[in-house]
mmCIF file of C-alpha atoms in Angstrom:
data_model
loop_
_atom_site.group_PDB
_atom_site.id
_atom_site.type_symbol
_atom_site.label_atom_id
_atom_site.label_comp_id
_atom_site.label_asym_id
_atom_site.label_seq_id
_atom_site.Cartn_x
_atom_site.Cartn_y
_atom_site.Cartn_z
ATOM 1 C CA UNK A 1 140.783 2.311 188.058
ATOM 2 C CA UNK A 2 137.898 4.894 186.318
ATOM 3 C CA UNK A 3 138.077 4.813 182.021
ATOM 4 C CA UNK A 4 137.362 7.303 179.685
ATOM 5 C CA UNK A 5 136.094 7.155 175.659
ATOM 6 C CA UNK A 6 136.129 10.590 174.577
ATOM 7 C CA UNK A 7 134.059 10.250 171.623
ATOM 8 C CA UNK A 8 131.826 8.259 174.893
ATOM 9 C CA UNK A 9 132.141 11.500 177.109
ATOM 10 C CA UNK A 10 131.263 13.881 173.736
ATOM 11 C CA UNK A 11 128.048 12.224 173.165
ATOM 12 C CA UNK A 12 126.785 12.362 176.830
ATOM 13 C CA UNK A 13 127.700 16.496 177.305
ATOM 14 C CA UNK A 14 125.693 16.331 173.635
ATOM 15 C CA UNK A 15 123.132 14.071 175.026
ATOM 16 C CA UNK A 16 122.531 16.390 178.365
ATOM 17 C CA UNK A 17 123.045 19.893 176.062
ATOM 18 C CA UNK A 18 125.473 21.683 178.053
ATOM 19 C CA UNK A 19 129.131 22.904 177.444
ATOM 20 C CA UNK A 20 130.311 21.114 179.980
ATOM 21 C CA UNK A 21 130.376 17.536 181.454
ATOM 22 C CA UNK A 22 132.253 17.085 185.033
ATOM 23 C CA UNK A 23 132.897 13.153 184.316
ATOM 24 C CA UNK A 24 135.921 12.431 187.547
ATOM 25 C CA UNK A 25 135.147 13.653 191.197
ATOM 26 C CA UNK A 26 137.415 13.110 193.714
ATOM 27 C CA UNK A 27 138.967 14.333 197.165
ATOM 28 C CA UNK A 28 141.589 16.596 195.769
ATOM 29 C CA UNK A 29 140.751 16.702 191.513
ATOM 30 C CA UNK A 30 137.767 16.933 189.274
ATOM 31 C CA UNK A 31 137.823 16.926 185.587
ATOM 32 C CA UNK A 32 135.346 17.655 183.061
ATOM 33 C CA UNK A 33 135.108 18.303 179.582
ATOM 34 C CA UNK A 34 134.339 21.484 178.027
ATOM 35 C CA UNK A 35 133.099 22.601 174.738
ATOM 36 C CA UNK A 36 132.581 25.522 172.531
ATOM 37 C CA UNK A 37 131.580 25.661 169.063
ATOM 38 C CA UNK A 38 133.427 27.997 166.462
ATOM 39 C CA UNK A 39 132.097 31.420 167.154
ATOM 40 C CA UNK A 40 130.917 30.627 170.098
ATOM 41 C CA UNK A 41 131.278 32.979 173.066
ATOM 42 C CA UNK A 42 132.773 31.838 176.767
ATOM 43 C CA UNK A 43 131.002 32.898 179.334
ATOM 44 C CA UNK A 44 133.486 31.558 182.092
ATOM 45 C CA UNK A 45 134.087 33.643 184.880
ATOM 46 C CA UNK A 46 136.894 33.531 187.622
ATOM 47 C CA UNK A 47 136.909 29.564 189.807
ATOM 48 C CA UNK A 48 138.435 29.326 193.317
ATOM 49 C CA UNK A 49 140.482 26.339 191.978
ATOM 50 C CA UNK A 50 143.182 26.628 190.047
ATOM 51 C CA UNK A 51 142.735 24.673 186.506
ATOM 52 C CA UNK A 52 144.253 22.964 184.068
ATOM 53 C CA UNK A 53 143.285 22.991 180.292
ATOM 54 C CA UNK A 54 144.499 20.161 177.428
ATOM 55 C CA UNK A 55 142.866 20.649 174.293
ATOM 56 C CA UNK A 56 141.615 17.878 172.635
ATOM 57 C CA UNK A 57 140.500 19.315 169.381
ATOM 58 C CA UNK A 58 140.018 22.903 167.513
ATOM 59 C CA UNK A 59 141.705 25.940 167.587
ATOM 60 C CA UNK A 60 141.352 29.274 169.389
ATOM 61 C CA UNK A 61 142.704 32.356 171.618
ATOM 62 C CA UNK A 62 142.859 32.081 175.042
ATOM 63 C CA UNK A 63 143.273 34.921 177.606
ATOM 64 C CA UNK A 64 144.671 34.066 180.866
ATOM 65 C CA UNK A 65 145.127 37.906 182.997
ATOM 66 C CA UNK A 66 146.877 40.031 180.515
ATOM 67 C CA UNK A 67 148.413 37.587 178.373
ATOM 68 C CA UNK A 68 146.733 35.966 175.433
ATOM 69 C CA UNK A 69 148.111 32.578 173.707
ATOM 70 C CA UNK A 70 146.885 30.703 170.509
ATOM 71 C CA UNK A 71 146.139 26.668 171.446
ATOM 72 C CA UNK A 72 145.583 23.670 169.295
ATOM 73 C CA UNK A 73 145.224 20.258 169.943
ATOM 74 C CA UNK A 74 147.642 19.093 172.316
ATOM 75 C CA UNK A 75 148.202 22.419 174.037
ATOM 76 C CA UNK A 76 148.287 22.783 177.989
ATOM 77 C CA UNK A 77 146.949 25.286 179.732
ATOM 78 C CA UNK A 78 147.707 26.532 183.532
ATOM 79 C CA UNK A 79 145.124 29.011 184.823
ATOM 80 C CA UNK A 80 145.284 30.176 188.389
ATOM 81 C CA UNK A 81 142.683 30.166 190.995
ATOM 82 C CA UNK A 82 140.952 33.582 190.946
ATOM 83 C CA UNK A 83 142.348 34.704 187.535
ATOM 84 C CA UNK A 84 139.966 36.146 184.776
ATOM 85 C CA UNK A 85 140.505 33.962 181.732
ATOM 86 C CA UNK A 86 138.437 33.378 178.452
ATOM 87 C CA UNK A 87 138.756 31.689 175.276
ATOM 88 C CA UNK A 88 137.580 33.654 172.305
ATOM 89 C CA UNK A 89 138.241 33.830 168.151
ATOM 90 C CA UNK A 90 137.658 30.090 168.345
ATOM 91 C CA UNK A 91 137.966 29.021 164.463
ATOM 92 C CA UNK A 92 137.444 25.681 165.549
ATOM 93 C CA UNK A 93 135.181 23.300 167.484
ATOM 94 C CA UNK A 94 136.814 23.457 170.942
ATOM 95 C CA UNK A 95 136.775 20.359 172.800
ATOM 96 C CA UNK A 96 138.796 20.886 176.130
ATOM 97 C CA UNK A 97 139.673 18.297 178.997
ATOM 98 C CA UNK A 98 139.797 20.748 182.369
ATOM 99 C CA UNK A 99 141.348 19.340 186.139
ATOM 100 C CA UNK A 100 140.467 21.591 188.608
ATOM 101 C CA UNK A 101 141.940 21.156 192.246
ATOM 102 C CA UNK A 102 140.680 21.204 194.369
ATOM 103 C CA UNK A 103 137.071 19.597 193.074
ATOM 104 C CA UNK A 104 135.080 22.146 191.581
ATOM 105 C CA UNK A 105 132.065 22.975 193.936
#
């Protein structure tokens, strides 16, 4: 069995002053945590896995092709391999747990 804090996993992607931490690797999964500060822009572009999105904490817009949503903590988030998708008008700290399968390379 692997364990996870979050306020643990918070500190280090603080600690190593990124936006995101890739904490799980394994054959067919990774997961990482992402954030972005209110007004902050994404810069994500298109993966080659598809992904999975659970918001922690905060509150934004996300775009996913052509359709836009509104999430909030505890919101769940399927984006398909290949697909453009961006969060923006983030009013919130975003804190985001992401899966990607297969691993992110």
């Amino acid at each position: 069995m692997k364990a996870f804090r979050l306020d643990e996993l918070e500190a280090e992607r603080a600690a190593n002053e990124g936006a995101y931490l890739q904490f799980l690797r394994e054959q067919n999964m990774s997961v990482g945590l992402y954030a972005l500060d209110a007004g902050e822009q994404d810069p994500q572009k298109p993966h080659n896995q598809d992904e999975v999105y659970f918001i922690v904490s905060g509150r934004a817009a996300i775009t996913v092709g052509l359709e836009t949503t509104q999430v909030a903590r505890g919101s769940v988030i399927y984006v398909p391999a290949g697909v453009a998708h961006k969060f923006h008008h983030i009013t919130e700290d975003l804190r985001v747990l992401v899966v990607f399968s297969p691993p992110e390379r």
